[in-house]
Amino acid sequence: MAPIQKGDKVLVTGSNGYIASHIVDILLSQGYLVRGTVRSLERSAWSQKYFDNKYGKGKLELVEVKDFGVKGAYHDAMQDISGIAHVAGDVSFSADPNAVIPGTIAGVRDILLAANKIPSIKRFVLTSSSTAALTPQANTKLRITKDSWNTSAIEQAWAPPPYESARAWSVYSAGKTQGEQELWKVAAESTLHFEISSVLPNANLGRLLDDSQKQSSTPSWITGVYNQKSIPEQLKNLPPQWMVNVVDTARLHVVALTDPDVKNERIFAFGETYNWDGILQAARRIKPEAEWPLEGDGREDLSEIVPRERAEEILKRNFGEGFRGLEETLREQLESY
């Protein structure tokens, strides 16, 4: 029997965000109810309207949690909940590890221990990141397993000051790494009455549910190239890496909440490797009338992601198809413009 039944209510934190809104969409489409937390009901009004129109009123309930860093922030929101998708996190990209990492660790511990006091909760899934396992490196062979952790990012993030802007990515990655490590630490130390998993997505691309998502972290990469007709300087330094369709990331969260055979595991959401050459070639086929830069720089991602096979297997078993490729994903995003 599935741990969460149709009609049960799932808490999705940060539910108006890019990944989280797709999790909400899939849960509602499968007959679950959703309570979503947002920092501002006013700024999230599009989400309520969108899902009310699509699935009918009463299926999505939004509650305001203005500061999810406060101890007990989610206590009221998790009453009568059967599962939690904890997606909300620090995306400030501060270069100061003290401003990001301790709060991230404390936040994961707090929501887990609060959830452990709610008897109805059966599943908990944390949105981690590919950066909890590795930092992409161009033209470098890496082998990533379920036991891989991005210890180099932790070292770089916590190096002595000054905390200059170049450190921001290491701080973000270290926060994701140490935040997810805290998930497994709490589970080892405590007797949790529910099962846990984490999802580690790489660069999420794909369909936008609202115009506000054009400036979300990874979708903004494509938005920037589309609008500026060139690769923005800040993107040129990004190494080639893996991408994943945001719907596949959302599906893996839903699987972690609902599939009785998927529990207590790290799920690696890695769809396909990409570089700027591949993106631009696909973009020209999809929107030939637009003005696209001529080429990227030819670098490649050579990493081997061993747990990817497991993620694709559970996608196929639950949704009838595996990861969507780069061109299909770009088509879905560009058609949202």
One Martini backbone bead per residue (centre of mass of N, CA, C, O) as a GRO file, in nm:
protein
  337
    1MET     BB    1   0.098   0.035   0.020
    2ALA     BB    2   0.076   0.350   0.011
    3PRO     BB    3   0.181   0.595   0.230
    4ILE     BB    4   0.007   0.781   0.040
    5GLN     BB    5  -0.313   0.891  -0.017
    6LYS     BB    6  -0.562   0.974  -0.181
    7GLY     BB    7  -0.644   1.295  -0.034
    8ASP     BB    8  -0.405   1.367   0.089
    9LYS     BB    9  -0.184   1.588   0.261
   10VAL     BB   10   0.070   1.811   0.135
   11LEU     BB   11   0.372   1.964   0.213
   12VAL     BB   12   0.495   2.266   0.044
   13THR     BB   13   0.775   2.438   0.034
   14GLY     BB   14   0.788   2.701  -0.160
   15SER     BB   15   0.534   2.666  -0.379
   16ASN     BB   16   0.613   2.914  -0.596
   17GLY     BB   17   0.837   2.778  -0.711
   18TYR     BB   18   0.971   2.609  -0.962
   19ILE     BB   19   0.977   2.323  -0.843
   20ALA     BB   20   0.735   2.331  -0.644
   21SER     BB   21   0.505   2.389  -0.852
   22HIS     BB   22   0.542   2.110  -0.991
   23ILE     BB   23   0.475   1.940  -0.749
   24VAL     BB   24   0.193   2.044  -0.712
   25ASP     BB   25   0.085   1.964  -0.990
   26ILE     BB   26   0.123   1.655  -0.960
   27LEU     BB   27  -0.032   1.605  -0.703
   28LEU     BB   28  -0.305   1.713  -0.806
   29SER     BB   29  -0.322   1.520  -1.057
   30GLN     BB   30  -0.323   1.258  -0.840
   31GLY     BB   31  -0.524   1.347  -0.580
   32TYR     BB   32  -0.394   1.548  -0.404
   33LEU     BB   33  -0.329   1.756  -0.143
   34VAL     BB   34  -0.226   2.109  -0.076
   35ARG     BB   35   0.016   2.269   0.130
   36GLY     BB   36   0.148   2.596   0.096
   37THR     BB   37   0.440   2.778   0.135
   38VAL     BB   38   0.484   3.137   0.178
   39ARG     BB   39   0.603   3.462   0.213
   40SER     BB   40   0.369   3.571   0.003
   41LEU     BB   41   0.045   3.596  -0.089
   42GLU     BB   42   0.056   3.822  -0.296
   43ARG     BB   43   0.301   3.705  -0.476
   44SER     BB   44   0.123   3.413  -0.492
   45ALA     BB   45  -0.151   3.448  -0.646
   46TRP     BB   46  -0.096   3.296  -0.911
   47SER     BB   47  -0.099   3.009  -0.787
   48GLN     BB   48  -0.389   2.995  -0.690
   49LYS     BB   49  -0.519   3.057  -0.964
   50TYR     BB   50  -0.394   2.836  -1.137
   51PHE     BB   51  -0.496   2.583  -0.961
   52ASP     BB   52  -0.794   2.652  -0.950
   53ASN     BB   53  -0.839   2.642  -1.259
   54LYS     BB   54  -0.726   2.342  -1.300
   55TYR     BB   55  -0.865   2.185  -1.014
   56GLY     BB   56  -0.996   2.361  -0.817
   57LYS     BB   57  -1.121   2.448  -0.539
   58GLY     BB   58  -0.951   2.319  -0.239
   59LYS     BB   59  -0.662   2.184  -0.321
   60LEU     BB   60  -0.518   2.460  -0.251
   61GLU     BB   61  -0.321   2.577   0.030
   62LEU     BB   62  -0.218   2.887   0.151
   63VAL     BB   63   0.066   2.983   0.355
   64GLU     BB   64   0.231   3.205   0.569
   65VAL     BB   65   0.604   3.222   0.573
   66LYS     BB   66   0.820   3.471   0.619
   67ASP     BB   67   1.028   3.296   0.822
   68PHE     BB   68   1.200   2.989   0.790
   69GLY     BB   69   1.432   3.045   1.022
   70VAL     BB   70   1.238   3.005   1.235
   71LYS     BB   71   1.159   2.849   1.499
   72GLY     BB   72   0.870   2.676   1.412
   73ALA     BB   73   0.758   2.778   1.131
   74TYR     BB   74   0.594   2.485   1.048
   75HIS     BB   75   0.399   2.385   1.266
   76ASP     BB   76   0.114   2.471   1.162
   77ALA     BB   77   0.139   2.360   0.861
   78MET     BB   78   0.171   2.034   0.961
   79GLN     BB   79  -0.110   1.988   1.019
   80ASP     BB   80  -0.260   1.713   0.883
   81ILE     BB   81  -0.012   1.568   0.754
   82SER     BB   82   0.149   1.313   0.538
   83GLY     BB   83   0.359   1.506   0.380
   84ILE     BB   84   0.699   1.630   0.287
   85ALA     BB   85   0.821   1.903   0.081
   86HIS     BB   86   1.144   2.041   0.117
   87VAL     BB   87   1.233   2.328  -0.077
   88ALA     BB   88   1.307   2.546   0.085
   89GLY     BB   89   1.574   2.800   0.059
   90ASP     BB   90   1.886   2.938   0.033
   91VAL     BB   91   1.920   3.205  -0.240
   92SER     BB   92   2.130   3.452  -0.185
   93PHE     BB   93   2.439   3.419  -0.249
   94SER     BB   94   2.624   3.438  -0.024
   95ALA     BB   95   2.973   3.474   0.083
   96ASP     BB   96   2.875   3.407   0.376
   97PRO     BB   97   2.862   3.127   0.566
   98ASN     BB   98   2.721   3.246   0.828
   99ALA     BB   99   2.452   3.335   0.656
  100VAL     BB  100   2.377   3.018   0.564
  101ILE     BB  101   2.460   2.739   0.699
  102PRO     BB  102   2.351   2.731   0.992
  103GLY     BB  103   2.052   2.782   0.907
  104THR     BB  104   2.022   2.533   0.730
  105ILE     BB  105   2.077   2.319   0.941
  106ALA     BB  106   1.864   2.410   1.149
  107GLY     BB  107   1.617   2.386   0.958
  108VAL     BB  108   1.627   2.082   0.912
  109ARG     BB  109   1.609   1.994   1.206
  110ASP     BB  110   1.345   2.139   1.284
  111ILE     BB  111   1.146   2.007   1.078
  112LEU     BB  112   1.196   1.716   1.163
  113LEU     BB  113   1.122   1.738   1.469
  114ALA     BB  114   0.841   1.852   1.419
  115ALA     BB  115   0.736   1.612   1.245
  116ASN     BB  116   0.777   1.393   1.480
  117LYS     BB  117   0.503   1.517   1.629
  118ILE     BB  118   0.342   1.407   1.369
  119PRO     BB  119   0.165   1.120   1.317
  120SER     BB  120   0.068   1.156   1.004
  121ILE     BB  121   0.353   1.137   0.911
  122LYS     BB  122   0.531   0.936   0.643
  123ARG     BB  123   0.685   1.160   0.464
  124PHE     BB  124   1.022   1.287   0.362
  125VAL     BB  125   1.147   1.548   0.137
  126LEU     BB  126   1.453   1.675   0.014
  127THR     BB  127   1.590   1.952  -0.138
  128SER     BB  128   1.867   1.939  -0.292
  129SER     BB  129   2.183   1.890  -0.473
  130SER     BB  130   2.437   1.838  -0.684
  131THR     BB  131   2.631   2.014  -0.493
  132ALA     BB  132   2.636   1.781  -0.268
  133ALA     BB  133   2.841   1.598  -0.467
  134LEU     BB  134   2.933   1.833  -0.680
  135THR     BB  135   3.160   2.006  -0.894
  136PRO     BB  136   3.179   2.115  -1.187
  137GLN     BB  137   3.406   1.981  -1.452
  138ALA     BB  138   3.574   2.038  -1.720
  139ASN     BB  139   3.715   1.777  -1.881
  140THR     BB  140   3.637   1.574  -1.629
  141LYS     BB  141   3.670   1.277  -1.463
  142LEU     BB  142   3.386   1.158  -1.283
  143ARG     BB  143   3.274   0.963  -0.989
  144ILE     BB  144   2.939   0.920  -0.883
  145THR     BB  145   2.786   0.841  -0.581
  146LYS     BB  146   2.576   0.796  -0.309
  147ASP     BB  147   2.853   0.881  -0.126
  148SER     BB  148   2.881   1.161  -0.235
  149TRP     BB  149   3.064   1.460  -0.136
  150ASN     BB  150   3.117   1.822  -0.115
  151THR     BB  151   3.398   1.892   0.049
  152SER     BB  152   3.531   2.125  -0.112
  153ALA     BB  153   3.310   2.336  -0.062
  154ILE     BB  154   3.342   2.349   0.241
  155GLU     BB  155   3.634   2.445   0.245
  156GLN     BB  156   3.588   2.703   0.074
  157ALA     BB  157   3.367   2.838   0.248
  158TRP     BB  158   3.552   2.814   0.535
  159ALA     BB  159   3.749   2.996   0.467
  160PRO     BB  160   3.906   3.254   0.524
  161PRO     BB  161   3.891   3.565   0.513
  162PRO     BB  162   3.754   3.714   0.269
  163TYR     BB  163   3.407   3.756   0.150
  164GLU     BB  164   3.384   3.709  -0.167
  165SER     BB  165   3.192   3.666  -0.448
  166ALA     BB  166   3.345   3.401  -0.547
  167ARG     BB  167   3.221   3.227  -0.294
  168ALA     BB  168   2.911   3.180  -0.332
  169TRP     BB  169   2.898   2.895  -0.462
  170SER     BB  170   3.034   2.745  -0.226
  171VAL     BB  171   2.824   2.823  -0.015
  172TYR     BB  172   2.583   2.696  -0.148
  173SER     BB  173   2.699   2.407  -0.168
  174ALA     BB  174   2.756   2.373   0.136
  175GLY     BB  175   2.465   2.409   0.227
  176LYS     BB  176   2.358   2.161   0.077
  177THR     BB  177   2.544   1.955   0.202
  178GLN     BB  178   2.495   2.014   0.514
  179GLY     BB  179   2.190   1.991   0.501
  180GLU     BB  180   2.177   1.692   0.409
  181GLN     BB  181   2.351   1.573   0.633
  182GLU     BB  182   2.145   1.645   0.853
  183LEU     BB  183   1.925   1.456   0.772
  184TRP     BB  184   2.096   1.190   0.828
  185LYS     BB  185   2.173   1.258   1.119
  186VAL     BB  186   1.894   1.271   1.245
  187ALA     BB  187   1.810   0.985   1.160
  188ALA     BB  188   2.042   0.845   1.329
  189GLU     BB  189   1.966   0.983   1.617
  190SER     BB  190   1.666   0.934   1.556
  191THR     BB  191   1.318   0.837   1.590
  192LEU     BB  192   1.164   0.816   1.308
  193HIS     BB  193   0.823   0.766   1.187
  194PHE     BB  194   0.948   0.837   0.911
  195GLU     BB  195   1.036   0.863   0.580
  196ILE     BB  196   1.330   0.934   0.384
  197SER     BB  197   1.452   1.177   0.136
  198SER     BB  198   1.650   1.281  -0.151
  199VAL     BB  199   1.697   1.543  -0.398
  200LEU     BB  200   1.944   1.577  -0.679
  201PRO     BB  201   1.958   1.842  -0.874
  202ASN     BB  202   2.034   1.987  -1.143
  203ALA     BB  203   1.979   2.180  -1.396
  204ASN     BB  204   1.681   2.349  -1.426
  205LEU     BB  205   1.449   2.295  -1.689
  206GLY     BB  206   1.161   2.441  -1.855
  207ARG     BB  207   0.856   2.485  -1.775
  208LEU     BB  208   0.651   2.763  -1.721
  209LEU     BB  209   0.391   2.888  -1.498
  210ASP     BB  210   0.534   3.178  -1.480
  211ASP     BB  211   0.688   3.474  -1.544
  212SER     BB  212   0.852   3.484  -1.272
  213GLN     BB  213   1.037   3.224  -1.363
  214LYS     BB  214   1.246   3.352  -1.563
  215GLN     BB  215   1.435   3.439  -1.292
  216SER     BB  216   1.516   3.188  -1.218
  217SER     BB  217   1.800   3.057  -1.190
  218THR     BB  218   1.822   2.853  -1.448
  219PRO     BB  219   1.613   2.977  -1.649
  220SER     BB  220   1.778   3.249  -1.679
  221TRP     BB  221   1.984   3.153  -1.879
  222ILE     BB  222   1.792   3.146  -2.125
  223THR     BB  223   1.672   3.426  -2.098
  224GLY     BB  224   1.937   3.583  -2.138
  225VAL     BB  225   2.000   3.482  -2.426
  226TYR     BB  226   1.729   3.559  -2.559
  227ASN     BB  227   1.741   3.871  -2.488
  228GLN     BB  228   2.063   3.934  -2.564
  229LYS     BB  229   2.190   3.752  -2.799
  230SER     BB  230   2.378   3.631  -2.570
  231ILE     BB  231   2.630   3.541  -2.354
  232PRO     BB  232   2.655   3.611  -2.055
  233GLU     BB  233   2.925   3.661  -1.864
  234GLN     BB  234   2.825   3.494  -1.607
  235LEU     BB  235   2.789   3.224  -1.799
  236LYS     BB  236   3.067   3.158  -1.931
  237ASN     BB  237   3.192   3.029  -1.652
  238LEU     BB  238   3.017   2.800  -1.673
  239PRO     BB  239   3.014   2.481  -1.658
  240PRO     BB  240   2.958   2.205  -1.778
  241GLN     BB  241   2.662   1.989  -1.738
  242TRP     BB  242   2.379   1.896  -1.596
  243MET     BB  243   2.041   1.832  -1.680
  244VAL     BB  244   1.686   1.895  -1.592
  245ASN     BB  245   1.369   1.841  -1.591
  246VAL     BB  246   1.146   1.979  -1.378
  247VAL     BB  247   0.941   1.746  -1.393
  248ASP     BB  248   1.135   1.523  -1.305
  249THR     BB  249   1.198   1.638  -1.032
  250ALA     BB  250   0.905   1.637  -0.931
  251ARG     BB  251   0.851   1.335  -0.968
  252LEU     BB  252   1.068   1.240  -0.761
  253HIS     BB  253   0.927   1.360  -0.519
  254VAL     BB  254   0.663   1.203  -0.545
  255VAL     BB  255   0.787   0.925  -0.524
  256ALA     BB  256   0.911   0.973  -0.235
  257LEU     BB  257   0.610   0.999  -0.115
  258THR     BB  258   0.446   0.726  -0.268
  259ASP     BB  259   0.660   0.501  -0.290
  260PRO     BB  260   0.720   0.211  -0.113
  261ASP     BB  261   1.022   0.155  -0.262
  262VAL     BB  262   1.092   0.466  -0.191
  263LYS     BB  263   1.351   0.489   0.055
  264ASN     BB  264   1.615   0.606   0.208
  265GLU     BB  265   1.726   0.805  -0.040
  266ARG     BB  266   1.929   0.913  -0.298
  267ILE     BB  267   1.819   1.126  -0.568
  268PHE     BB  268   1.935   1.157  -0.905
  269ALA     BB  269   1.876   1.451  -1.108
  270PHE     BB  270   2.000   1.338  -1.420
  271GLY     BB  271   1.961   1.373  -1.756
  272GLU     BB  272   2.178   1.567  -1.926
  273THR     BB  273   2.430   1.675  -2.093
  274TYR     BB  274   2.586   2.007  -2.132
  275ASN     BB  275   2.635   2.283  -2.356
  276TRP     BB  276   2.631   2.565  -2.541
  277ASP     BB  277   2.626   2.429  -2.811
  278GLY     BB  278   2.375   2.250  -2.762
  279ILE     BB  279   2.177   2.475  -2.690
  280LEU     BB  280   2.204   2.647  -2.954
  281GLN     BB  281   2.128   2.431  -3.158
  282ALA     BB  282   1.846   2.377  -3.040
  283ALA     BB  283   1.736   2.669  -3.044
  284ARG     BB  284   1.747   2.702  -3.357
  285ARG     BB  285   1.537   2.477  -3.411
  286ILE     BB  286   1.302   2.597  -3.238
  287LYS     BB  287   1.403   2.925  -3.292
  288PRO     BB  288   1.496   3.051  -3.592
  289GLU     BB  289   1.395   3.359  -3.561
  290ALA     BB  290   1.600   3.394  -3.362
  291GLU     BB  291   1.878   3.539  -3.192
  292TRP     BB  292   2.181   3.362  -3.184
  293PRO     BB  293   2.452   3.257  -3.094
  294LEU     BB  294   2.697   3.076  -3.253
  295GLU     BB  295   2.874   2.982  -2.985
  296GLY     BB  296   3.063   2.827  -2.773
  297ASP     BB  297   3.353   2.631  -2.622
  298GLY     BB  298   3.350   2.291  -2.619
  299ARG     BB  299   3.293   2.197  -2.356
  300GLU     BB  300   3.273   1.915  -2.115
  301ASP     BB  301   3.093   1.661  -1.952
  302LEU     BB  302   3.248   1.355  -1.783
  303SER     BB  303   3.056   1.251  -1.585
  304GLU     BB  304   2.966   0.985  -1.355
  305ILE     BB  305   2.628   0.883  -1.261
  306VAL     BB  306   2.536   0.615  -1.099
  307PRO     BB  307   2.234   0.687  -0.970
  308ARG     BB  308   2.072   0.754  -1.231
  309GLU     BB  309   1.949   0.475  -1.295
  310ARG     BB  310   1.754   0.469  -1.057
  311ALA     BB  311   1.590   0.721  -1.130
  312GLU     BB  312   1.494   0.619  -1.408
  313GLU     BB  313   1.348   0.367  -1.309
  314ILE     BB  314   1.132   0.519  -1.129
  315LEU     BB  315   1.014   0.682  -1.356
  316LYS     BB  316   0.919   0.452  -1.538
  317ARG     BB  317   0.740   0.306  -1.324
  318ASN     BB  318   0.553   0.574  -1.259
  319PHE     BB  319   0.549   0.731  -1.580
  320GLY     BB  320   0.668   0.567  -1.849
  321GLU     BB  321   0.934   0.754  -1.823
  322GLY     BB  322   1.214   0.913  -1.845
  323PHE     BB  323   1.429   1.129  -1.917
  324ARG     BB  324   1.445   1.430  -2.050
  325GLY     BB  325   1.575   1.609  -2.291
  326LEU     BB  326   1.710   1.896  -2.397
  327GLU     BB  327   1.526   1.976  -2.637
  328GLU     BB  328   1.253   1.931  -2.504
  329THR     BB  329   1.305   2.124  -2.269
  330LEU     BB  330   1.355   2.383  -2.433
  331ARG     BB  331   1.085   2.387  -2.574
  332GLU     BB  332   0.912   2.425  -2.320
  333GLN     BB  333   1.042   2.695  -2.238
  334LEU     BB  334   1.022   2.868  -2.503
  335GLU     BB  335   0.701   2.829  -2.517
  336SER     BB  336   0.662   3.018  -2.251
  337TYR     BB  337   0.731   3.309  -2.398
   0.00000   0.00000   0.00000
